[in-house]
């Protein structure tokens, strides 16, 4: 990991913790495992103010390009569950893919459990849209 641990913006950390508290209620085993793994990684995350966030760190509304060790590429936008739209490549934080990349940075590699089994993903590109979430709607 480029920064040693996940890097999370302070207000987004609060949102993530609230979403993680619901993880026991998820029926899908893979999703539940992904959310639990993210929750455990949040325990040691580096929490920063919005003005101190690194541009290459994945956060809400970030465009992410990943490549798997088997060679497939995927570009998507990481969003809140309410904004999820698979057809338009908007992936919820509450999916195995979304939980896998949150807080990681460009160039990092991630081992994560997916329905098809464990895969190594490399974060090829991170693009910030500076379209921050409306925390009043979430909290």
PDB file of C-alpha atoms in Angstrom, residues 1 4-8 13 16-24 26 31-47 93-94 99-100 102-104 110-113:
ATOM      1  CA  UNK A   1       0.000   0.000   0.000  1.00  0.00           C
ATOM      2  CA  UNK A   4       0.688   2.081   4.570  1.00  0.00           C
ATOM      3  CA  UNK A   5      -3.037   1.893   5.409  1.00  0.00           C
ATOM      4  CA  UNK A   6      -6.340   2.919   3.879  1.00  0.00           C
ATOM      5  CA  UNK A   7      -6.737   6.688   3.585  1.00  0.00           C
ATOM      6  CA  UNK A   8     -10.255   7.945   4.274  1.00  0.00           C
ATOM      7  CA  UNK A  13     -15.307   7.644   7.401  1.00  0.00           C
ATOM      8  CA  UNK A  16     -18.663   4.130   6.055  1.00  0.00           C
ATOM      9  CA  UNK A  17     -18.830   3.214   9.744  1.00  0.00           C
ATOM     10  CA  UNK A  18     -22.606   3.586   9.694  1.00  0.00           C
ATOM     11  CA  UNK A  19     -22.889   1.441   6.578  1.00  0.00           C
ATOM     12  CA  UNK A  20     -20.564  -1.162   8.125  1.00  0.00           C
ATOM     13  CA  UNK A  21     -22.794  -1.414  11.209  1.00  0.00           C
ATOM     14  CA  UNK A  22     -25.471  -2.924   8.972  1.00  0.00           C
ATOM     15  CA  UNK A  23     -23.144  -5.659   7.674  1.00  0.00           C
ATOM     16  CA  UNK A  24     -24.597  -8.375   9.897  1.00  0.00           C
ATOM     17  CA  UNK A  26     -26.532  -8.688   4.586  1.00  0.00           C
ATOM     18  CA  UNK A  31     -20.859  -9.236   0.427  1.00  0.00           C
ATOM     19  CA  UNK A  32     -20.895  -9.802   4.188  1.00  0.00           C
ATOM     20  CA  UNK A  33     -17.237 -10.955   4.074  1.00  0.00           C
ATOM     21  CA  UNK A  34     -16.261  -7.948   1.924  1.00  0.00           C
ATOM     22  CA  UNK A  35     -17.955  -5.489   4.240  1.00  0.00           C
ATOM     23  CA  UNK A  36     -16.389  -7.111   7.310  1.00  0.00           C
ATOM     24  CA  UNK A  37     -12.936  -6.963   5.701  1.00  0.00           C
ATOM     25  CA  UNK A  38     -13.414  -3.272   4.888  1.00  0.00           C
ATOM     26  CA  UNK A  39     -14.664  -2.647   8.442  1.00  0.00           C
ATOM     27  CA  UNK A  40     -11.514  -4.265   9.872  1.00  0.00           C
ATOM     28  CA  UNK A  41      -9.292  -2.210   7.536  1.00  0.00           C
ATOM     29  CA  UNK A  42     -11.069   0.960   8.707  1.00  0.00           C
ATOM     30  CA  UNK A  43      -9.783   0.242  12.236  1.00  0.00           C
ATOM     31  CA  UNK A  44      -6.248   1.212  11.139  1.00  0.00           C
ATOM     32  CA  UNK A  45      -7.159   3.710   8.408  1.00  0.00           C
ATOM     33  CA  UNK A  46      -5.513   7.110   8.131  1.00  0.00           C
ATOM     34  CA  UNK A  47      -8.308   9.663   8.585  1.00  0.00           C
ATOM     35  CA  UNK A  93     -19.526   0.768  -1.799  1.00  0.00           C
ATOM     36  CA  UNK A  94     -21.712  -2.120  -0.582  1.00  0.00           C
ATOM     37  CA  UNK A  99     -15.609  -2.497  -0.656  1.00  0.00           C
ATOM     38  CA  UNK A 100     -12.384  -3.874  -2.182  1.00  0.00           C
ATOM     39  CA  UNK A 102     -12.273   2.141  -0.993  1.00  0.00           C
ATOM     40  CA  UNK A 103      -9.348   4.034   0.546  1.00  0.00           C
ATOM     41  CA  UNK A 104      -6.691   2.451  -1.660  1.00  0.00           C
ATOM     42  CA  UNK A 110      -5.607  -5.633  -3.502  1.00  0.00           C
ATOM     43  CA  UNK A 111      -6.407  -9.294  -2.790  1.00  0.00           C
ATOM     44  CA  UNK A 112     -10.154  -9.643  -2.376  1.00  0.00           C
ATOM     45  CA  UNK A 113     -12.796 -12.358  -2.204  1.00  0.00           C
TER      46      UNK A 113
END
